[in-house]
Coordinates of C-alpha atoms in Angstrom, one line a residue:
Chain A
M25 CA 0.0 0.0 0.0
A26 CA 1.3 3.5 -0.8
I27 CA 2.3 5.8 2.0
T28 CA 1.9 9.6 1.8
V29 CA 4.3 11.5 4.1
V30 CA 4.3 15.1 5.0
G31 CA 7.3 16.7 6.7
S32 CA 10.5 18.7 6.2
V33 CA 12.7 18.4 3.1
A34 CA 15.7 20.4 4.0
F35 CA 19.4 21.2 3.9
D36 CA 21.4 20.2 6.9
S37 CA 24.9 21.3 8.0
I38 CA 26.1 18.6 10.4
E39 CA 29.2 18.2 12.6
T40 CA 30.0 15.0 14.4
P41 CA 33.3 13.5 15.8
A42 CA 33.6 11.9 12.3
G43 CA 33.7 15.2 10.5
R44 CA 31.5 18.0 9.0
R45 CA 29.1 18.2 6.1
E46 CA 27.7 21.5 4.7
R47 CA 24.1 21.7 3.3
C48 CA 23.6 18.0 2.6
L49 CA 20.1 16.8 1.8
G50 CA 18.1 16.2 4.9
G51 CA 14.7 16.7 6.6
A52 CA 12.4 14.3 8.4
A53 CA 10.3 13.5 5.3
T54 CA 13.5 12.8 3.3
Y55 CA 14.9 10.2 5.7
F56 CA 11.5 8.7 6.2
S57 CA 10.8 8.4 2.5
L58 CA 14.2 6.9 1.6
S59 CA 13.9 4.4 4.4
A60 CA 10.2 3.4 3.6
S61 CA 10.9 3.2 -0.1
F62 CA 12.6 -0.1 0.4
F63 CA 9.3 -1.6 1.6
T64 CA 6.5 0.1 -0.4
D65 CA 5.5 3.1 -2.6
V66 CA 6.1 6.5 -1.0
R67 CA 4.7 9.9 -1.9
V68 CA 6.0 13.1 -0.4
I69 CA 4.3 16.4 0.5
A70 CA 6.7 19.2 1.4
V71 CA 7.9 22.6 0.2
V72 CA 11.3 23.6 -1.0
G73 CA 13.0 26.8 -2.2
E74 CA 15.0 27.8 -5.2
D75 CA 18.1 26.2 -3.7
F76 CA 16.5 22.7 -4.2
S77 CA 17.9 21.5 -7.5
P78 CA 17.4 18.5 -9.8
E79 CA 20.4 16.9 -7.9
Q80 CA 18.4 16.7 -4.7
E81 CA 15.2 15.6 -6.6
A82 CA 17.2 12.8 -8.2
V83 CA 17.9 11.3 -4.8
F84 CA 14.1 10.7 -4.3
R85 CA 13.6 9.6 -7.9
A86 CA 16.4 7.1 -7.7
R87 CA 14.3 5.3 -5.0
N88 CA 11.1 5.7 -7.0
I89 CA 9.6 8.2 -4.5
D90 CA 6.8 10.3 -5.9
T91 CA 7.8 13.9 -5.6
R92 CA 4.8 15.5 -7.3
G93 CA 3.7 16.8 -3.8
I94 CA 7.0 18.7 -3.3
E95 CA 6.0 22.3 -3.9
H96 CA 8.7 24.6 -5.3
T97 CA 8.4 28.2 -4.3
A98 CA 10.4 31.4 -4.1
G99 CA 12.9 31.6 -1.2
K100 CA 15.2 29.2 0.6
S101 CA 14.5 25.6 1.7
F102 CA 14.3 24.7 5.4
F103 CA 17.8 24.7 6.9
W104 CA 19.1 23.0 10.0
E105 CA 22.6 23.2 11.5
G106 CA 23.6 21.0 14.4
S107 CA 26.4 19.1 16.0
Y108 CA 26.9 15.9 18.1
L109 CA 30.4 16.6 19.3
E110 CA 29.8 15.7 23.0
N111 CA 26.9 13.3 22.8
L112 CA 26.1 11.2 19.7
N113 CA 22.7 10.5 21.2
E114 CA 21.5 14.1 21.1
A115 CA 21.9 16.8 18.6
K116 CA 22.9 20.3 19.7
T117 CA 20.9 22.6 17.4
H118 CA 22.8 25.7 16.2
T119 CA 20.4 27.0 13.6
T120 CA 16.8 26.3 12.5
D121 CA 15.6 28.4 9.6
L122 CA 12.1 27.4 8.6
N123 CA 12.3 29.6 5.4
V124 CA 9.7 28.4 2.9
F125 CA 8.1 26.2 5.5
A126 CA 6.9 29.3 7.5
D127 CA 4.0 29.9 5.1
F128 CA 3.5 26.4 3.8
E129 CA -0.1 25.5 2.9
P130 CA 0.1 21.7 2.2
K131 CA -1.9 20.6 -0.9
I132 CA -2.5 16.9 -1.6
P133 CA -2.0 15.9 -5.3
D134 CA -4.9 14.0 -6.7
A135 CA -2.5 11.1 -7.5
Y136 CA -1.9 10.8 -3.7
R137 CA -5.5 10.5 -2.6
D138 CA -5.7 6.7 -2.8
S139 CA -2.8 6.3 -0.3
E140 CA -4.0 4.0 2.5
F141 CA -1.1 4.9 4.9
L142 CA -0.3 8.4 6.1
F143 CA 2.8 9.5 8.0
L144 CA 3.0 12.9 9.6
A145 CA 6.7 13.4 10.1
N146 CA 8.1 15.9 12.6
I147 CA 6.9 19.4 11.6
D148 CA 4.5 22.0 13.0
P149 CA 1.5 20.2 14.3
V150 CA -0.8 22.7 12.6
L151 CA 0.6 21.5 9.2
Q152 CA 0.3 17.8 10.3
R153 CA -3.4 18.4 11.1
R154 CA -4.1 20.2 7.8
V155 CA -2.8 17.2 5.9
R156 CA -4.6 14.7 8.2
E157 CA -7.9 16.6 7.6
Q158 CA -7.4 16.5 3.8
M159 CA -7.0 12.7 4.0
P160 CA -9.8 11.5 6.3
D161 CA -10.2 8.1 4.7
V162 CA -6.7 6.7 5.2
R163 CA -6.5 3.3 6.8
L164 CA -3.5 3.9 9.2
V165 CA -2.0 7.2 10.4
A166 CA 1.3 7.4 12.2
G167 CA 3.3 10.5 13.3
D168 CA 6.3 11.9 15.0
T169 CA 7.0 15.1 16.9
M170 CA 9.7 16.7 19.0
N171 CA 10.3 18.5 22.3
Y172 CA 9.8 22.0 20.7
W173 CA 6.2 21.2 19.7
I174 CA 5.5 19.4 23.0
K175 CA 6.7 22.3 25.0
D176 CA 5.5 25.3 23.2
H177 CA 2.7 24.1 20.9
R178 CA 1.0 21.6 23.1
D179 CA -2.6 22.3 22.2
A180 CA -2.0 22.0 18.5
L181 CA -0.1 18.8 19.1
L182 CA -2.9 17.3 21.3
L183 CA -5.3 17.7 18.4
V184 CA -2.9 15.8 16.1
L185 CA -2.5 13.0 18.6
K186 CA -6.3 12.4 18.7
G187 CA -6.1 11.6 15.0
L188 CA -3.1 9.2 15.1
D189 CA -3.2 5.5 15.2
I190 CA 0.6 5.3 15.9
L191 CA 2.9 7.8 17.6
L192 CA 6.7 7.4 17.4
I193 CA 8.7 9.5 19.8
N194 CA 11.9 9.2 22.0
D195 CA 12.2 8.7 25.7
T196 CA 12.7 12.4 26.6
E197 CA 9.7 13.4 24.4
A198 CA 7.4 10.7 25.9
K199 CA 8.3 11.7 29.4
M200 CA 7.9 15.4 28.6
L201 CA 4.5 14.8 26.9
A202 CA 3.3 12.7 29.8
G203 CA 4.9 14.8 32.6
N204 CA 6.1 11.6 34.1
N205 CA 9.7 10.2 34.4
N206 CA 8.7 6.6 34.5
L207 CA 8.8 5.1 31.0
L208 CA 5.9 2.7 31.5
Q209 CA 3.7 5.3 33.2
A210 CA 4.6 7.8 30.6
A211 CA 3.7 5.4 27.9
R212 CA 0.2 4.8 29.4
A213 CA -0.4 8.5 29.7
V214 CA 0.6 9.2 26.1
L215 CA -1.6 6.3 24.9
A216 CA -4.5 8.0 26.7
L217 CA -4.0 11.1 24.5
G218 CA -5.2 9.3 21.4
P219 CA -2.8 6.9 19.6
E220 CA -3.6 3.2 19.9
T221 CA 0.0 2.3 19.5
L222 CA 3.1 4.0 20.8
V223 CA 6.7 3.4 19.8
I224 CA 9.3 4.9 22.2
K225 CA 12.7 5.2 20.6
H226 CA 15.8 4.8 22.9
G227 CA 18.5 6.0 20.6
E228 CA 21.4 3.5 20.6
Y229 CA 19.4 1.1 22.8
G230 CA 16.6 0.4 20.4
A231 CA 12.9 1.0 20.9
T232 CA 9.9 -0.3 22.7
L233 CA 6.4 -0.9 21.4
F234 CA 3.3 -0.3 23.6
H235 CA -0.4 -0.9 22.7
G236 CA -3.3 1.0 24.3
S237 CA -5.6 -2.0 24.2
A238 CA -3.2 -4.2 26.2
P239 CA -4.3 -5.1 29.7
Q240 CA -2.9 -2.8 32.4
S241 CA -0.7 -5.6 33.7
K242 CA 0.9 -6.2 30.3
G243 CA 3.3 -3.3 30.1
A244 CA 5.6 -3.2 27.1
E245 CA 4.8 -5.3 24.1
L246 CA 8.2 -5.6 22.4
R247 CA 11.7 -4.3 22.8
A248 CA 13.7 -4.1 19.5
P249 CA 17.5 -3.7 20.2
G250 CA 19.8 -1.1 18.8
L251 CA 22.8 -2.5 17.0
P252 CA 26.2 -1.6 18.5
L253 CA 28.0 -0.1 15.5
E254 CA 31.7 0.0 14.8
V255 CA 31.5 3.6 13.9
V256 CA 28.5 6.0 14.3
V257 CA 29.3 8.6 11.7
D258 CA 26.2 10.7 11.9
P259 CA 23.0 10.0 13.9
T260 CA 21.0 12.6 12.0
G261 CA 17.8 11.1 10.6
A262 CA 18.1 7.8 12.5
G263 CA 14.7 8.3 14.2
D264 CA 13.0 9.2 10.9
S265 CA 14.7 6.2 9.2
F266 CA 13.4 4.0 12.1
A267 CA 9.9 5.4 11.4
G268 CA 10.4 4.7 7.6
G269 CA 11.4 1.1 8.3
F270 CA 8.6 0.6 10.8
F271 CA 5.8 2.2 8.9
G272 CA 7.1 1.1 5.5
Y273 CA 7.1 -2.6 6.6
L274 CA 3.5 -2.2 8.0
A275 CA 2.4 -0.8 4.6
S276 CA 4.3 -3.5 2.6
S277 CA 2.6 -6.4 0.9
A278 CA 4.1 -8.7 3.6
A279 CA 2.1 -7.0 6.4
A280 CA -0.6 -4.6 5.2
D281 CA -3.3 -7.2 4.5
E282 CA -3.7 -8.2 8.1
L283 CA -1.6 -5.9 10.4
T284 CA -1.3 -8.6 13.0
A285 CA 0.6 -8.3 16.3
A286 CA 3.4 -10.3 14.7
A287 CA 3.5 -7.7 11.9
Y288 CA 4.0 -4.9 14.4
R289 CA 6.8 -6.8 16.0
R290 CA 8.6 -7.4 12.8
A291 CA 8.0 -3.7 11.9
M292 CA 9.9 -2.7 15.1
F293 CA 12.9 -4.8 14.0
Y294 CA 12.8 -3.3 10.5
G295 CA 12.7 0.2 12.1
S296 CA 15.8 -0.6 14.2
V297 CA 17.5 -2.0 11.2
M298 CA 16.9 1.1 9.1
G299 CA 17.9 3.4 12.0
S300 CA 21.2 1.5 12.3
F301 CA 22.0 1.9 8.6
A302 CA 21.2 5.7 8.7
C303 CA 24.0 6.3 11.3
E304 CA 26.8 4.6 9.2
R305 CA 27.4 7.6 6.8
F306 CA 26.7 11.3 6.8
G307 CA 23.2 12.5 5.9
T308 CA 21.3 10.2 3.5
E309 CA 24.4 8.6 2.0
R310 CA 24.0 5.2 3.5
L311 CA 20.2 5.0 2.7
Q312 CA 21.1 6.0 -0.9
S313 CA 23.6 3.1 -1.3
L314 CA 21.5 0.5 0.6
T315 CA 20.2 -2.7 -1.0
R316 CA 17.2 -4.8 0.1
K317 CA 19.7 -7.7 0.6
E318 CA 21.6 -5.7 3.1
I319 CA 18.4 -4.9 5.0
D320 CA 17.4 -8.6 5.0
D321 CA 20.8 -9.7 6.2
R322 CA 20.7 -7.1 9.0
F323 CA 17.2 -8.2 10.0
I324 CA 18.7 -11.7 10.5
L325 CA 21.5 -10.2 12.6
F326 CA 18.9 -8.4 14.8
R327 CA 17.1 -11.7 15.3
E328 CA 20.4 -13.4 16.3
L329 CA 21.1 -10.5 18.6
T330 CA 17.9 -10.9 20.6
H331 CA 16.6 -14.5 20.3
L332 CA 17.6 -17.2 22.7
D333 CA 17.6 -20.2 20.3
Chain B
M22 CA 28.0 -26.2 40.9
A23 CA 28.8 -24.1 44.0
I24 CA 29.8 -20.4 43.5
T25 CA 32.1 -18.7 46.0
V26 CA 31.7 -14.9 46.0
V27 CA 33.9 -12.3 47.6
G28 CA 32.7 -8.7 47.9
S29 CA 31.1 -6.2 50.3
V30 CA 28.5 -7.1 52.8
A31 CA 27.3 -3.8 54.1
F32 CA 24.7 -1.4 55.4
D33 CA 23.2 1.1 53.0
S34 CA 21.2 4.3 53.6
I35 CA 19.3 5.0 50.4
E36 CA 17.1 7.8 49.2
T37 CA 15.1 7.5 46.0
P38 CA 11.9 9.3 44.7
A39 CA 10.0 6.5 46.4
G40 CA 11.4 7.2 49.9
R41 CA 14.3 6.6 52.2
R42 CA 15.7 3.7 54.1
E43 CA 18.4 3.8 56.8
R44 CA 21.0 1.2 57.2
C45 CA 19.4 -1.6 55.3
L46 CA 21.4 -4.8 54.5
G47 CA 23.4 -4.2 51.3
G48 CA 26.7 -4.7 49.6
A49 CA 27.6 -6.2 46.2
A50 CA 28.2 -9.7 47.6
T51 CA 24.8 -9.6 49.4
Y52 CA 22.8 -8.8 46.3
F53 CA 24.9 -11.2 44.2
S54 CA 24.4 -14.1 46.7
L55 CA 20.7 -13.6 47.2
S56 CA 20.2 -13.5 43.4
A57 CA 22.4 -16.4 42.5
S58 CA 20.9 -18.5 45.4
F59 CA 17.8 -19.2 43.2
F60 CA 20.0 -21.1 40.8
T61 CA 22.8 -22.8 42.7
D62 CA 24.7 -23.1 46.0
V63 CA 26.4 -19.9 47.1
R64 CA 29.2 -19.3 49.6
V65 CA 30.2 -15.8 50.7
I66 CA 33.6 -14.4 51.7
A67 CA 33.4 -11.0 53.4
V68 CA 34.0 -9.2 56.6
V69 CA 31.5 -7.5 58.9
G70 CA 31.6 -5.5 62.1
E71 CA 29.9 -5.8 65.4
D72 CA 26.8 -4.1 64.0
F73 CA 26.1 -7.1 61.8
S74 CA 23.6 -9.1 63.8
P75 CA 21.8 -12.5 63.6
E76 CA 19.0 -10.6 61.9
Q77 CA 21.2 -9.9 58.9
E78 CA 22.8 -13.3 58.9
A79 CA 19.3 -14.8 58.8
V80 CA 18.7 -13.1 55.4
F81 CA 21.5 -15.2 53.9
R82 CA 20.6 -18.4 55.8
A83 CA 17.0 -18.2 54.6
R84 CA 18.3 -18.6 51.1
N85 CA 20.6 -21.4 52.1
I86 CA 23.7 -19.3 51.5
D87 CA 26.9 -20.5 53.2
T88 CA 28.1 -17.7 55.5
R89 CA 31.0 -19.5 57.1
G90 CA 33.3 -17.2 55.1
I91 CA 31.9 -14.0 56.6
E92 CA 34.4 -13.0 59.1
H93 CA 33.2 -11.1 62.2
T94 CA 35.6 -8.5 63.6
A95 CA 35.8 -5.6 65.9
G96 CA 34.6 -2.3 64.4
K97 CA 31.8 -1.3 62.1
S98 CA 30.6 -2.9 58.8
F99 CA 31.1 -1.3 55.4
F100 CA 28.6 1.6 55.1
W101 CA 27.3 3.3 52.0
E102 CA 24.9 6.2 51.7
G103 CA 23.6 7.3 48.3
S104 CA 20.6 8.8 46.5
Y105 CA 18.9 8.6 43.2
L106 CA 16.7 11.8 43.4
E107 CA 17.5 13.2 40.0
N108 CA 18.5 10.1 38.0
L109 CA 17.3 6.6 38.8
N110 CA 20.0 5.2 36.5
E111 CA 23.0 6.6 38.5
A112 CA 23.5 6.8 42.3
K113 CA 24.9 9.9 43.8
T114 CA 27.2 8.7 46.6
H115 CA 27.2 10.7 49.8
T116 CA 29.3 8.5 52.1
T117 CA 31.5 5.4 51.6
D118 CA 33.0 4.1 54.9
L119 CA 35.1 1.0 54.3
N120 CA 35.4 0.4 58.0
V121 CA 36.3 -3.2 58.6
F122 CA 37.0 -3.7 54.9
A123 CA 40.0 -1.4 55.1
D124 CA 42.2 -4.1 56.7
F125 CA 40.4 -7.2 55.3
E126 CA 42.6 -10.3 54.7
P127 CA 40.3 -12.7 52.9
K128 CA 40.5 -16.3 54.0
I129 CA 38.9 -19.2 52.1
P130 CA 37.2 -21.7 54.4
D131 CA 38.2 -25.3 53.6
A132 CA 34.5 -26.1 52.9
Y133 CA 34.6 -23.6 50.0
R134 CA 37.6 -25.1 48.3
D135 CA 35.7 -27.3 46.0
S136 CA 33.7 -24.4 44.5
E137 CA 34.0 -24.6 40.7
F138 CA 32.7 -21.1 40.1
L139 CA 34.2 -17.9 41.6
F140 CA 32.7 -14.4 41.5
L141 CA 34.8 -11.4 42.4
A142 CA 32.1 -8.8 43.2
N143 CA 32.9 -5.1 43.1
I144 CA 35.6 -4.4 45.8
D145 CA 39.3 -3.3 46.0
P146 CA 41.0 -5.2 43.1
V147 CA 43.8 -6.1 45.6
L148 CA 41.3 -8.2 47.6
Q149 CA 39.8 -9.6 44.4
R150 CA 43.2 -10.8 43.4
R151 CA 44.1 -12.3 46.8
V152 CA 40.9 -14.5 46.6
R153 CA 41.6 -15.4 43.0
E154 CA 45.1 -16.6 43.9
Q155 CA 43.8 -18.7 46.7
M156 CA 41.5 -20.5 44.4
P157 CA 43.6 -21.3 41.3
D158 CA 41.7 -24.3 40.2
V159 CA 38.2 -22.9 39.8
R160 CA 36.6 -23.6 36.5
L161 CA 35.1 -20.2 35.7
V162 CA 35.9 -16.8 37.2
A163 CA 33.7 -13.7 36.7
G164 CA 34.0 -10.3 38.2
D165 CA 32.7 -6.8 38.5
T166 CA 34.3 -3.4 39.2
M167 CA 33.5 0.3 39.3
N168 CA 34.7 3.7 38.0
Y169 CA 36.7 4.3 41.2
W170 CA 38.9 1.3 40.7
I171 CA 39.2 1.9 37.0
K172 CA 40.3 5.5 37.5
D173 CA 42.5 5.4 40.6
H174 CA 43.6 1.7 40.9
R175 CA 44.1 0.8 37.3
D176 CA 47.2 -1.3 37.7
A177 CA 45.8 -3.5 40.4
L178 CA 42.6 -3.9 38.3
L179 CA 44.5 -4.9 35.2
L180 CA 46.1 -7.8 37.1
V181 CA 42.6 -8.9 38.1
L182 CA 41.3 -8.7 34.5
K183 CA 44.0 -11.1 33.3
G184 CA 42.6 -13.7 35.7
L185 CA 39.0 -13.3 34.7
D186 CA 36.9 -15.4 32.3
I187 CA 34.0 -13.0 32.4
L188 CA 33.8 -9.3 33.2
L189 CA 30.5 -7.5 34.0
I190 CA 30.6 -3.7 33.9
N191 CA 28.3 -0.9 32.8
D192 CA 28.6 1.4 29.7
T193 CA 30.4 4.2 31.5
E194 CA 32.9 1.8 33.1
A195 CA 33.6 0.0 29.8
K196 CA 34.2 3.2 28.0
M197 CA 36.4 4.6 30.8
L198 CA 38.4 1.3 31.0
A199 CA 38.9 1.3 27.2
G200 CA 39.4 5.1 26.8
N201 CA 36.9 4.8 23.9
N202 CA 33.4 6.2 23.7
N203 CA 32.1 3.8 21.1
L204 CA 30.5 0.8 22.8
L205 CA 31.7 -1.8 20.3
Q206 CA 35.2 -0.5 20.1
A207 CA 35.3 -0.2 23.9
A208 CA 34.1 -3.8 24.2
R209 CA 36.9 -5.1 21.9
A210 CA 39.5 -3.1 23.9
V211 CA 38.3 -4.5 27.2
L212 CA 38.3 -8.1 25.9
A213 CA 41.9 -7.5 24.9
L214 CA 42.7 -6.9 28.6
G215 CA 42.0 -10.5 29.5
P216 CA 38.4 -11.7 29.9
E217 CA 37.1 -14.0 27.2
T218 CA 33.6 -12.8 27.8
L219 CA 32.3 -9.3 28.5
V220 CA 28.8 -8.3 29.7
I221 CA 28.1 -4.5 29.4
K222 CA 25.1 -3.5 31.4
H223 CA 22.9 -0.6 30.2
G224 CA 20.9 0.1 33.3
E225 CA 17.2 0.2 32.4
Y226 CA 18.0 -0.7 28.7
G227 CA 19.3 -4.2 29.5
A228 CA 22.8 -5.6 28.7
T229 CA 24.9 -6.8 25.8
L230 CA 27.1 -9.9 25.7
F231 CA 30.4 -9.9 23.8
H232 CA 32.9 -12.8 23.2
G233 CA 36.6 -12.3 22.6
S234 CA 36.8 -15.3 20.3
A235 CA 34.1 -14.0 18.0
P236 CA 35.3 -12.9 14.5
Q237 CA 36.0 -9.1 14.2
S238 CA 33.0 -8.7 12.0
K239 CA 30.6 -10.3 14.5
G240 CA 30.2 -7.5 17.0
A241 CA 27.7 -8.0 19.8
E242 CA 26.6 -11.5 20.6
L243 CA 23.3 -10.9 22.4
R244 CA 21.3 -8.0 23.7
A245 CA 19.0 -8.8 26.7
P246 CA 16.4 -6.2 27.3
G247 CA 15.6 -4.3 30.4
L248 CA 12.0 -4.5 31.6
P249 CA 10.0 -1.3 31.7
L250 CA 8.8 -1.3 35.3
E251 CA 5.6 0.3 36.7
V252 CA 7.6 1.7 39.6
V253 CA 11.4 1.7 40.1
V254 CA 11.6 1.9 43.9
D255 CA 15.3 1.5 44.4
P256 CA 17.9 0.6 41.7
T257 CA 20.6 -0.2 44.4
G258 CA 22.0 -3.7 43.7
A259 CA 20.4 -4.1 40.3
G260 CA 23.8 -4.7 38.7
D261 CA 24.9 -7.2 41.3
S262 CA 21.6 -9.0 41.1
F263 CA 22.0 -9.1 37.3
A264 CA 25.4 -10.7 37.9
G265 CA 23.9 -13.2 40.4
G266 CA 21.2 -14.2 37.9
F267 CA 23.8 -14.4 35.0
F268 CA 26.5 -16.3 36.8
G269 CA 24.1 -18.3 39.0
Y270 CA 22.4 -19.7 35.9
L271 CA 25.8 -20.6 34.3
A272 CA 26.7 -22.5 37.5
S273 CA 23.3 -24.2 37.7
S274 CA 22.7 -27.8 36.8
A275 CA 20.8 -26.6 33.7
A276 CA 23.9 -25.0 32.2
A277 CA 27.2 -25.8 34.0
D278 CA 27.8 -29.2 32.4
E279 CA 28.4 -27.8 28.9
L280 CA 28.4 -24.0 29.1
T281 CA 27.3 -23.6 25.5
A282 CA 26.7 -20.4 23.6
A283 CA 23.0 -21.0 24.2
A284 CA 23.6 -21.2 28.0
Y285 CA 25.3 -17.8 27.9
R286 CA 22.4 -16.3 26.1
R287 CA 19.9 -17.7 28.6
A288 CA 22.1 -16.5 31.4
M289 CA 21.9 -12.9 30.0
F290 CA 18.1 -13.1 30.2
Y291 CA 18.2 -14.5 33.8
G292 CA 20.5 -11.6 34.7
S293 CA 18.1 -9.1 33.3
V294 CA 15.2 -10.8 35.1
M295 CA 17.0 -10.7 38.4
G296 CA 18.0 -7.1 37.9
S297 CA 14.5 -6.1 37.2
F298 CA 13.2 -7.7 40.4
A299 CA 15.9 -6.0 42.6
C300 CA 14.5 -2.6 41.6
E301 CA 10.9 -3.3 42.7
R302 CA 11.5 -2.8 46.5
F303 CA 14.1 -1.1 48.7
G304 CA 17.3 -2.9 49.3
T305 CA 17.1 -6.6 49.3
E306 CA 13.4 -6.8 50.1
R307 CA 12.3 -8.0 46.7
L308 CA 15.0 -10.7 46.4
Q309 CA 14.1 -11.9 49.9
S310 CA 10.4 -12.4 49.0
L311 CA 11.0 -13.8 45.5
T312 CA 10.1 -17.3 44.4
R313 CA 11.5 -19.5 41.6
K314 CA 8.1 -19.4 39.9
E315 CA 8.1 -15.7 39.7
I316 CA 11.6 -15.9 38.1
D317 CA 10.4 -18.4 35.6
D318 CA 7.3 -16.4 34.7
R319 CA 9.4 -13.2 34.2
F320 CA 11.8 -15.2 32.0
I321 CA 8.9 -16.0 29.8
L322 CA 7.8 -12.3 29.8
F323 CA 11.4 -11.4 28.7
R324 CA 11.2 -13.9 25.9
E325 CA 7.8 -12.4 24.8
L326 CA 9.3 -8.9 25.0
T327 CA 12.1 -9.7 22.6
H328 CA 11.2 -12.6 20.3
L329 CA 9.4 -12.1 17.0
D330 CA 7.3 -15.3 16.9

């Protein structure tokens, strides 16, 4: 089934202990799309400025991602500058220039309207909601957010959460959203805000799946591991790549027909697999060079890393 | 097979968000023994002062732990005071009084000499080495340490590491010992210091098993999850309880005959299971009330939490 994703398509300047890259292709929707494209058809809604050239467009096209929903407008593309010099698990943001995203009015191309899966990547919850309202009939809606929206745009975010089937956030965001420092209690509180399913990402330690319909005593449903990597070159986009693997697998022909509990569990592992690849090179480099065989091999490695027999 | 363990038997005053306890029974050897006692026979070597009463002794005896190697001497027992008010993952130490441990000369009771398994719990590496040298014929030796010994007693610690089959430490300790902030690279560097097997504990996120004999490309062997708990009352002793479950299972009749790779994997899960129980009450309370049935049930829960099918 096709996924429509709305979110940032951007340029990132990134510094990590492994080096520095200026204005490489980035943005939540970019990482999500590239990652999910290994599992199913992906269609992007975003806005870019005059600095977005055929070179960047080609990165999407090479993975067969539908870019008809990427609006080109006067001005500059979203720009983010950050570093991970002291802590590879958390970016220090130096610059966030919304640029063309400041006045973005998302429009859904007719060709996207039969998408059964919708992903609201991290972006202003007002924009997430506008897209959600224009696609009322999708089968499954997932979304991401970040501390900035939780802290300063809570009301808009709460409206988005009511329309989500699945929310993917990290530990800090879940605890901040719930106002509770215990992971399990925070998970329950977040599930009470709307989403039926919650994925809490733990950075290098993997991610945990929670379901709202589980009995109170059940707690966490599944813990997918992180993969200890020889070199973490650049963690930018790892969370979005996780989301792309997770939601992409759910939308794939292997899972979408039934969406069983087992499918959600495998989706968690695919999420972790894609997040691990994203960190191996700067920006989107690793996702661009990736093959389905490498994904399948790493999925087997994740199984060996977690299973007793 | 019987395990002999040397380490601290102590009194702890602990403050956590759940409350405060004064002078409850603690110490690395105490948590380790109680935890391992659910799997095999355990014999303790330690020293206590006049404040250690039959009441504390009874906690060991109730779990059939051999206390003949606990030397009673004039003075006060080891005392530790710490809090976890800001961060449940890391204790803030307020007081460490070695007291009777300052002049401890460990002696091995004859009745302990046929122990095939030896655990060197966290304590001065000079004492760990003295015990190790007095038991040259044990089949498997594991040990723990902490940042203080890594930083200020490195030479003594390095001698201990050369005599270990298995080292259990946490992320921070592994990275400090290796002088490397990448988990996988740090693991390789630590394995090069002597131990054939390394378990790196990640606090609430579980633990990872590494083997020195694995091919360079193999990386981590197994990741056992942590269990998201409804309430973390007191994390004191969770790492020692992990070690007790891990090493206790390896020494148990279910594993000790062959010590296969599969046994090490199950041992990791038993470690995580025992660590999770330790956090549920203050001090040793939860380990004292625990039953083997509860352990087996939680082992099944851990399998469900990590396995795809």
